[in-house]
CSV table of C-alpha atoms in Angstrom, one decimal:
chain,number,residue,atom,x,y,z
A,1,MET,CA,-5.4,-33.4,-56.6
A,2,ARG,CA,-1.8,-32.2,-57.2
A,3,ASN,CA,-1.1,-28.8,-58.7
A,4,ASP,CA,0.7,-30.5,-61.6
A,5,ASP,CA,-2.6,-32.3,-62.3
A,6,ARG,CA,-4.3,-28.9,-62.9
A,7,SER,CA,-1.4,-27.6,-65.0
A,8,TYR,CA,-1.9,-26.3,-68.5
A,9,LYS,CA,0.2,-29.2,-70.0
A,10,HIS,CA,-1.8,-31.8,-68.1
A,11,LEU,CA,-5.1,-30.4,-69.2
A,12,ALA,CA,-3.9,-30.5,-72.8
A,13,HIS,CA,-2.8,-34.1,-72.3
A,14,LEU,CA,-6.4,-34.9,-71.1
A,15,VAL,CA,-7.8,-33.2,-74.2
A,16,LYS,CA,-5.6,-35.4,-76.5
A,17,ARG,CA,-6.7,-38.5,-74.7
A,18,ALA,CA,-10.3,-37.5,-75.0
A,19,GLN,CA,-9.9,-36.9,-78.7
A,20,ARG,CA,-8.8,-40.5,-79.0
A,21,GLY,CA,-12.2,-41.5,-77.5
A,22,ASP,CA,-11.2,-41.7,-73.8
A,23,ALA,CA,-14.4,-40.7,-72.1
A,24,GLU,CA,-12.8,-41.0,-68.7
A,25,ALA,CA,-10.2,-38.4,-69.7
A,26,PHE,CA,-13.1,-36.0,-70.7
A,27,ARG,CA,-14.8,-36.6,-67.4
A,28,GLU,CA,-11.6,-35.7,-65.6
A,29,LEU,CA,-11.2,-32.7,-67.8
A,30,TYR,CA,-14.7,-31.5,-66.9
A,31,GLU,CA,-14.0,-32.0,-63.2
A,32,ARG,CA,-10.8,-30.0,-63.3
A,33,THR,CA,-12.1,-27.0,-65.3
A,34,ALA,CA,-15.9,-26.8,-64.9
A,35,GLN,CA,-16.0,-25.0,-61.5
A,36,ALA,CA,-14.3,-21.8,-62.7
A,37,GLN,CA,-16.6,-21.8,-65.8
A,38,TYR,CA,-19.6,-22.4,-63.6
A,39,PHE,CA,-18.8,-19.4,-61.4
A,40,ASN,CA,-18.3,-17.2,-64.5
A,41,VAL,CA,-21.6,-18.3,-66.0
A,42,ALA,CA,-23.5,-17.8,-62.7
A,43,ALA,CA,-22.1,-14.3,-62.5
A,44,LYS,CA,-23.9,-13.6,-65.8
A,45,VAL,CA,-27.1,-15.5,-65.6
A,46,GLY,CA,-27.5,-16.6,-62.0
A,47,TYR,CA,-27.2,-20.0,-60.4
A,48,ALA,CA,-30.7,-21.1,-61.4
A,49,ALA,CA,-29.7,-21.3,-65.1
A,50,ALA,CA,-26.0,-21.9,-64.7
A,51,ASP,CA,-26.1,-25.7,-64.3
A,52,ASP,CA,-28.0,-26.2,-67.6
A,53,ILE,CA,-25.7,-23.7,-69.5
A,54,LEU,CA,-22.6,-25.3,-68.1
A,55,GLN,CA,-23.7,-28.8,-69.1
A,56,GLU,CA,-24.6,-27.7,-72.6
A,57,ALA,CA,-21.3,-25.9,-73.0
A,58,TYR,CA,-19.4,-29.1,-72.2
A,59,LEU,CA,-21.7,-31.2,-74.4
A,60,VAL,CA,-20.9,-28.9,-77.3
A,61,ALA,CA,-17.2,-29.3,-76.5
A,62,TRP,CA,-17.5,-33.0,-76.4
A,63,LYS,CA,-19.2,-33.1,-79.8
A,64,ASN,CA,-16.6,-30.9,-81.4
A,65,LEU,CA,-13.6,-32.2,-79.5
A,66,ALA,CA,-11.8,-33.3,-82.6
A,67,ASP,CA,-11.7,-29.6,-83.8
A,68,ILE,CA,-10.4,-28.1,-80.6
A,69,ARG,CA,-6.7,-27.4,-80.2
A,70,PRO,CA,-5.6,-29.1,-76.9
A,71,ARG,CA,-4.1,-26.0,-75.4
A,72,ALA,CA,-7.2,-24.0,-76.3
A,73,PHE,CA,-9.8,-26.1,-74.5
A,74,ILE,CA,-10.5,-23.7,-71.7
A,75,GLY,CA,-10.8,-20.8,-74.1
A,76,TYR,CA,-13.2,-22.8,-76.4
A,77,VAL,CA,-15.5,-23.8,-73.5
A,78,ARG,CA,-15.5,-20.1,-72.4
A,79,ARG,CA,-16.6,-18.9,-75.8
A,80,VAL,CA,-19.3,-21.5,-76.1
A,81,ALA,CA,-20.6,-20.6,-72.6
A,82,ASP,CA,-20.6,-16.9,-73.5
A,83,THR,CA,-22.7,-17.6,-76.6
A,84,LEU,CA,-25.1,-19.7,-74.6
A,85,CYS,CA,-25.5,-17.0,-72.0
A,86,LEU,CA,-26.3,-14.5,-74.7
A,87,GLN,CA,-28.9,-16.9,-76.2
A,88,TYR,CA,-30.4,-17.3,-72.7
A,89,PHE,CA,-31.1,-13.6,-72.5
A,90,GLU,CA,-32.3,-13.4,-76.0
A,91,ARG,CA,-35.0,-16.0,-75.2
A,92,GLY,CA,-36.6,-13.7,-72.7
A,93,SER,CA,-36.2,-11.2,-69.8
A,94,HIS,CA,-34.2,-12.9,-67.0
A,95,PRO,CA,-33.1,-10.9,-64.0
A,96,ARG,CA,-29.4,-11.4,-63.2
A,97,GLU,CA,-28.7,-13.0,-59.8
A,98,THR,CA,-26.0,-11.2,-57.9
A,99,SER,CA,-26.1,-12.6,-54.4
A,100,THR,CA,-27.5,-15.4,-52.4
A,101,ASP,CA,-29.0,-14.0,-49.2
A,102,THR,CA,-29.0,-17.2,-47.2
A,103,ASP,CA,-28.9,-17.3,-43.5
A,104,ASP,CA,-25.3,-18.1,-42.4
A,105,PHE,CA,-26.4,-20.5,-39.7
A,106,ALA,CA,-28.7,-22.4,-42.1
A,107,VAL,CA,-25.9,-23.2,-44.5
A,108,MET,CA,-23.3,-24.2,-41.9
A,109,ASP,CA,-24.1,-27.9,-42.1
A,110,THR,CA,-23.7,-27.9,-45.9
A,111,SER,CA,-20.4,-26.1,-45.5
A,112,ALA,CA,-19.2,-28.6,-43.0
A,113,LYS,CA,-19.9,-31.5,-45.4
A,114,LEU,CA,-18.0,-29.8,-48.2
A,115,HIS,CA,-15.0,-28.5,-46.3
A,116,GLY,CA,-14.7,-31.0,-43.5
A,117,SER,CA,-15.6,-28.8,-40.5
A,118,ASP,CA,-18.1,-29.6,-37.8
A,119,PRO,CA,-20.2,-26.7,-36.7
A,120,ASP,CA,-21.6,-28.7,-33.7
A,121,LYS,CA,-18.2,-28.6,-32.1
A,122,GLY,CA,-17.0,-25.4,-30.4
A,123,ASP,CA,-17.9,-21.9,-31.1
A,124,PRO,CA,-19.8,-21.4,-34.4
A,125,ALA,CA,-18.8,-17.8,-34.7
A,126,PRO,CA,-15.6,-18.4,-36.7
A,127,GLU,CA,-17.5,-20.5,-39.2
A,128,VAL,CA,-20.1,-17.7,-39.6
A,129,GLY,CA,-17.4,-15.1,-39.9
A,130,ARG,CA,-15.7,-17.2,-42.6
A,131,ARG,CA,-18.9,-17.7,-44.5
A,132,ASP,CA,-19.6,-14.0,-44.4
A,133,ALA,CA,-16.1,-13.2,-45.7
A,134,THR,CA,-16.6,-15.8,-48.4
A,135,ARG,CA,-20.0,-14.4,-49.4
A,136,ARG,CA,-18.6,-10.9,-49.6
A,137,LEU,CA,-15.7,-12.0,-51.8
A,138,ALA,CA,-17.9,-14.0,-54.1
A,139,GLN,CA,-20.2,-11.1,-54.5
A,140,ALA,CA,-17.3,-8.7,-55.2
A,141,LEU,CA,-16.0,-11.1,-57.8
A,142,ARG,CA,-19.4,-11.2,-59.5
A,143,GLU,CA,-20.3,-7.5,-59.2
A,144,GLU,CA,-17.2,-5.4,-59.0
A,145,LEU,CA,-15.1,-7.1,-61.7
A,146,ASP,CA,-15.8,-7.1,-65.4
A,147,GLU,CA,-15.9,-10.4,-67.3
A,148,ARG,CA,-12.3,-10.4,-68.4
A,149,GLU,CA,-11.0,-9.4,-64.9
A,150,ARG,CA,-13.0,-12.1,-63.2
A,151,GLU,CA,-11.9,-14.8,-65.6
A,152,THR,CA,-8.3,-13.8,-65.5
A,153,LEU,CA,-8.2,-13.8,-61.7
A,154,LEU,CA,-9.8,-17.3,-61.6
A,155,LEU,CA,-7.4,-18.7,-64.2
A,156,ARG,CA,-4.5,-17.4,-62.1
A,157,PHE,CA,-5.5,-18.1,-58.5
A,158,TYR,CA,-8.1,-20.9,-58.9
A,159,GLN,CA,-7.0,-22.7,-62.0
A,160,ASP,CA,-3.3,-22.3,-61.1
A,161,MET,CA,-2.2,-21.1,-64.5
A,162,LYS,CA,0.9,-19.1,-65.2
A,163,ILE,CA,0.9,-15.7,-66.8
A,164,ASP,CA,2.0,-16.9,-70.2
A,165,GLU,CA,-0.6,-19.7,-70.1
A,166,ILE,CA,-3.4,-17.3,-69.3
A,167,ALA,CA,-2.1,-15.1,-72.1
A,168,GLU,CA,-2.3,-18.0,-74.6
A,169,THR,CA,-5.8,-19.0,-73.3
A,170,LEU,CA,-7.2,-15.5,-73.6
A,171,GLU,CA,-5.2,-14.6,-76.7
A,172,VAL,CA,-3.7,-11.5,-75.2
A,173,SER,CA,-0.1,-10.5,-74.2
A,174,PRO,CA,1.4,-11.4,-70.9
A,175,SER,CA,1.7,-7.7,-70.0
A,176,THR,CA,-2.1,-7.4,-70.5
A,177,VAL,CA,-2.7,-10.3,-68.2
A,178,LYS,CA,-0.5,-8.7,-65.5
A,179,ARG,CA,-2.3,-5.4,-65.8
A,180,THR,CA,-5.7,-7.1,-65.7
A,181,ILE,CA,-4.8,-9.0,-62.5
A,182,ARG,CA,-3.5,-5.8,-60.9
A,183,GLY,CA,-6.6,-3.9,-61.8
A,184,ALA,CA,-8.9,-6.7,-60.6
A,185,LEU,CA,-7.1,-6.9,-57.2
A,186,ASP,CA,-7.2,-3.1,-56.8
A,187,LYS,CA,-11.0,-3.2,-57.4
A,188,LEU,CA,-11.4,-6.0,-54.7
A,189,ARG,CA,-9.3,-4.0,-52.3
A,190,GLU,CA,-11.4,-0.9,-52.9
A,191,LYS,CA,-14.5,-2.9,-52.2
A,192,LEU,CA,-13.4,-5.2,-49.4
A,193,GLY,CA,-10.4,-3.4,-47.8
A,194,VAL,CA,-7.3,-5.4,-47.1
A,195,LEU,CA,-7.2,-8.7,-48.8
A,196,PRO,CA,-5.8,-12.0,-47.5
A,197,THR,CA,-2.3,-12.7,-48.8
A,198,GLY,CA,-0.5,-15.6,-50.6
A,199,VAL,CA,-2.1,-19.0,-50.1
A,200,VAL,CA,-4.6,-17.5,-47.7
A,201,PHE,CA,-6.0,-15.4,-50.6
A,202,ALA,CA,-6.0,-18.6,-52.8
A,203,ALA,CA,-8.0,-20.4,-50.2
A,204,ALA,CA,-10.4,-17.6,-49.8
A,205,LEU,CA,-11.0,-17.3,-53.5
A,206,GLN,CA,-11.4,-21.1,-53.7
A,207,ARG,CA,-14.2,-21.0,-51.1
A,208,ALA,CA,-15.9,-18.2,-52.9
A,209,VAL,CA,-15.8,-20.0,-56.2
A,210,GLU,CA,-16.8,-23.4,-54.9
A,211,ASP,CA,-19.9,-22.3,-52.9
A,212,PRO,CA,-21.9,-23.8,-54.5
A,213,LEU,CA,-20.2,-26.5,-56.5
A,214,ALA,CA,-21.2,-27.4,-60.0
A,215,ALA,CA,-22.7,-30.8,-60.6
A,216,GLY,CA,-20.1,-33.5,-60.9
A,217,VAL,CA,-17.3,-31.4,-59.5
A,218,SER,CA,-15.5,-32.1,-56.2
A,219,PRO,CA,-14.0,-29.5,-53.9
A,220,LYS,CA,-10.4,-28.6,-54.8
A,221,PRO,CA,-8.0,-29.6,-52.0
A,222,ALA,CA,-7.3,-26.6,-49.8
A,223,PRO,CA,-3.8,-25.0,-50.1
A,224,SER,CA,-1.4,-26.9,-47.9
A,225,ARG,CA,-0.1,-24.0,-45.8
A,226,ALA,CA,-3.4,-22.6,-44.3
A,227,SER,CA,-7.0,-21.8,-44.8
A,228,TRP,CA,-8.5,-18.3,-44.6
A,229,ALA,CA,-10.5,-19.4,-41.6
A,230,ASP,CA,-7.4,-20.7,-39.8
A,231,ARG,CA,-5.5,-17.5,-40.3
A,232,ALA,CA,-8.0,-14.7,-40.7
A,233,VAL,CA,-8.0,-13.6,-37.1
A,234,PRO,CA,-4.3,-13.7,-36.3
A,235,ALA,CA,-3.4,-12.2,-39.6
A,236,VAL,CA,-5.5,-9.0,-39.2
A,237,ALA,CA,-2.8,-7.0,-37.5
A,238,ALA,CA,-0.2,-8.0,-40.0
A,239,LEU,CA,-2.4,-7.4,-43.0
A,240,ALA,CA,-3.3,-3.9,-41.7
A,241,VAL,CA,0.3,-3.0,-42.0
A,242,ILE,CA,1.2,-4.9,-45.2
A,243,GLY,CA,-2.1,-4.3,-47.0
A,244,ALA,CA,-0.7,-0.9,-48.3
A,245,ILE,CA,1.9,-2.8,-50.3
A,246,GLY,CA,-0.8,-3.7,-52.8
A,247,CYS,CA,0.0,-7.2,-53.7
A,248,VAL,CA,-1.6,-10.6,-53.3
A,249,ALA,CA,1.4,-12.4,-51.8
A,250,VAL,CA,3.7,-10.9,-49.2
A,251,ALA,CA,6.6,-12.0,-47.0
A,252,ALA,CA,4.4,-12.2,-44.0
A,253,GLY,CA,3.2,-15.6,-45.2
A,254,LEU,CA,6.7,-17.0,-45.4
A,255,PRO,CA,8.7,-18.8,-42.7
A,256,ARG,CA,10.9,-16.7,-40.6
A,257,GLU,CA,14.6,-16.8,-41.3
A,258,ALA,CA,17.7,-15.6,-39.4
A,259,PRO,CA,18.8,-11.9,-40.0
A,260,ALA,CA,20.7,-11.5,-43.3
A,261,ALA,CA,24.4,-11.1,-42.9
A,262,PRO,CA,26.5,-8.8,-45.0
A,263,VAL,CA,27.7,-10.5,-48.2
A,264,ASP,CA,31.4,-11.4,-47.9
A,265,GLU,CA,32.6,-11.6,-51.5
A,266,SER,CA,35.7,-13.7,-50.4
A,267,GLN,CA,33.4,-16.4,-49.1
A,268,VAL,CA,31.3,-16.8,-52.2
A,269,THR,CA,31.7,-20.2,-53.8
A,270,ALA,CA,31.2,-21.0,-57.4
A,271,GLU,CA,27.6,-21.8,-58.3
A,272,PRO,CA,25.9,-22.9,-61.6
A,273,ALA,CA,25.3,-20.0,-63.9
A,274,PRO,CA,21.7,-18.7,-63.6
A,275,GLU,CA,19.3,-19.3,-66.3
A,276,PRO,CA,19.1,-16.5,-68.9
A,277,ALA,CA,16.6,-13.9,-68.2
A,278,PRO,CA,13.4,-14.1,-70.3
A,279,ALA,CA,13.2,-12.0,-73.5
A,280,PRO,CA,11.9,-8.5,-72.7
A,281,GLU,CA,8.3,-7.8,-73.3
A,282,ALA,CA,7.6,-5.2,-76.0
A,283,GLY,CA,7.8,-1.7,-74.6
A,284,ASP,CA,9.2,-2.8,-71.2
A,285,THR,CA,12.0,-0.3,-70.7
A,286,ALA,CA,10.9,1.0,-67.3
A,287,ALA,CA,12.9,0.2,-64.2
A,288,PRO,CA,11.4,-1.3,-61.1
A,289,GLU,CA,9.5,1.2,-58.8
A,290,LEU,CA,9.5,1.1,-55.0
A,291,ALA,CA,5.7,1.0,-54.2
A,292,SER,CA,6.0,1.0,-50.4
A,293,MET,CA,8.4,0.5,-47.5
A,294,VAL,CA,7.0,-0.5,-44.1
A,295,THR,CA,8.5,-1.8,-40.9
A,296,GLU,CA,7.0,-5.0,-39.5
A,297,ARG,CA,8.2,-7.1,-36.6
A,298,GLY,CA,11.7,-5.6,-36.7
A,299,ALA,CA,12.0,-6.1,-40.5
A,300,THR,CA,12.0,-3.7,-43.4
A,301,VAL,CA,9.5,-4.8,-46.1
A,302,LEU,CA,10.0,-3.4,-49.6
A,303,ALA,CA,7.3,-3.8,-52.2
A,304,PHE,CA,7.9,-3.1,-55.9
A,305,THR,CA,6.0,-2.8,-59.1
A,306,ASP,CA,7.4,-3.9,-62.5
A,307,GLU,CA,6.1,-5.2,-65.7
A,308,SER,CA,8.8,-8.0,-66.1
A,309,ALA,CA,9.3,-9.0,-62.4
A,310,VAL,CA,12.1,-7.9,-60.1
A,311,ALA,CA,15.0,-10.3,-60.3
A,312,GLU,CA,17.4,-8.9,-57.7
A,313,VAL,CA,17.3,-6.4,-54.8
A,314,ARG,CA,20.3,-5.3,-52.7
A,315,LEU,CA,20.9,-2.8,-49.9
A,316,THR,CA,24.4,-1.3,-49.3
A,317,ASP,CA,25.1,0.5,-46.1
A,318,GLU,CA,27.4,3.5,-45.6
A,319,ALA,CA,30.4,1.2,-44.8
A,320,GLY,CA,30.0,-0.6,-48.1
A,321,ALA,CA,28.4,-3.9,-46.7
A,322,THR,CA,25.8,-5.4,-49.0
A,323,TYR,CA,22.7,-7.1,-47.7
A,324,ALA,CA,20.5,-9.5,-49.5
A,325,PRO,CA,16.8,-10.0,-48.6
A,326,ALA,CA,16.1,-12.5,-45.9
A,327,GLU,CA,12.8,-13.4,-47.5
A,328,ALA,CA,11.2,-12.8,-50.9
A,329,ASP,CA,7.8,-13.4,-52.3
A,330,THR,CA,7.3,-13.2,-56.0
A,331,THR,CA,4.0,-15.1,-56.3
A,332,ASP,CA,2.7,-12.0,-58.1
A,333,PRO,CA,5.7,-11.2,-60.3
A,334,THR,CA,4.5,-7.7,-61.1
A,335,ARG,CA,4.3,-6.8,-57.4
A,336,PRO,CA,7.1,-8.7,-55.6
A,337,VAL,CA,7.9,-8.1,-51.9
A,338,PHE,CA,11.3,-8.4,-50.2
A,339,ARG,CA,12.0,-8.5,-46.4
A,340,PHE,CA,15.3,-7.2,-45.0
A,341,HIS,CA,16.6,-7.7,-41.5
A,342,VAL,CA,19.0,-4.7,-41.3
A,343,PRO,CA,19.7,-2.2,-38.6
A,344,SER,CA,18.5,1.4,-38.7
A,345,GLY,CA,20.6,3.6,-41.0
A,346,THR,CA,20.9,4.9,-44.6
A,347,TYR,CA,21.2,2.5,-47.5
A,348,GLN,CA,21.7,2.6,-51.2
A,349,LEU,CA,18.9,0.5,-52.8
A,350,ARG,CA,19.4,-1.2,-56.1
A,351,ALA,CA,16.7,-3.2,-57.9
A,352,THR,CA,17.0,-4.9,-61.2
A,353,ASP,CA,14.2,-6.5,-63.2
A,354,ALA,CA,14.2,-9.7,-65.3
A,355,VAL,CA,15.1,-7.8,-68.5
A,356,GLY,CA,17.9,-5.8,-67.0
A,357,ASN,CA,16.2,-2.5,-66.2
A,358,THR,CA,17.8,-1.1,-63.0
A,359,ALA,CA,16.7,1.4,-60.4
A,360,SER,CA,18.7,2.8,-57.6
A,361,GLY,CA,18.3,5.3,-54.8
A,362,GLU,CA,18.8,6.1,-51.1
A,363,ILE,CA,16.4,4.9,-48.4
A,364,THR,CA,16.5,5.4,-44.6
A,365,VAL,CA,15.6,2.5,-42.4
A,366,THR,CA,14.2,3.5,-39.0
A,367,LEU,CA,13.4,0.7,-36.7
A,368,PRO,CA,11.3,1.3,-33.5
A,369,PRO,CA,13.3,1.2,-30.3
A,370,GLU,CA,13.2,-2.1,-28.4
A,371,GLU,CA,11.1,-2.2,-25.3
A,372,PRO,CA,13.3,-1.8,-22.2
A,373,VAL,CA,13.6,-4.9,-20.0
A,374,SER,CA,12.2,-4.2,-16.5
A,375,VAL,CA,14.2,-5.7,-13.7
A,376,ALA,CA,12.5,-6.4,-10.4
A,377,GLY,CA,14.1,-4.5,-7.6
């Protein structure tokens, strides 16, 4: 399944086809949206009742499809499912399920079938460790986040929706979506410690959401770069350093590049004019803020917070040479991260966000000394 097949526009296209009587389009619509709804329903009523409530919610959507605005389908199903959950509790006293205490070894065979691993080959410890991490993340999603935080996080990192698309679905402002995501991630960090980053986090959340799967839903293809299991152990040291940055996606997940050279204005060739910056959000007059600065593998990693996303960051040394970041990760636009390969020294930092707010100040980069090379006598 390609990412564009899960896009907001593609889902709306499926709704339009289904409204013309295309049952296959509705089946595809169910397959692409039901798992996130299933996880949210199960967080409220438990997995024992979640299947029936999910099926009933989509049956209601099918019966009333002609009255649903195509781009509002996910929001419609969510509201129907919420109502059905309330009715479920009104019919009697039902304890809320919050965890599934299943022995890790007992479920390894099921996990292998779903995710393509074979627990009979090699050491089973990594699979057990992955399942434990998946279970803890799933439990934190259910128990530590409120309903809006959980739903927003799933729409962003499981349903692959953009900030403005989530805002339209939930009928809130984009800035509210950003604040909600930030608050949800902070709660998860407080509970779980350092989170995986970038596509590793997306893969981890995917595993948590898809275990178990709803009836009629297939596993979503894993992110192409890496799975949490593949990168969890080697990433621990890097995450321990970068975790303080406080963002989902960081430069550590990007390919390495050569050190940035000073910008020589005389060598700059003409390029197409950049697209105009988006219109400022109401009340966004604050300049970007430097959230943290750490040194990692000889690079200086700068993390920022900003409501409208940071568009440009530059460092200028005492001689007037300007440096651009060697790597940038803006997966979470409210907490972008920039990696600079610059020598130790004092620099003027300038950061500008997408609506023109600018912050500047002085930073001091201190790199650890290189290890001396020993020469055999």
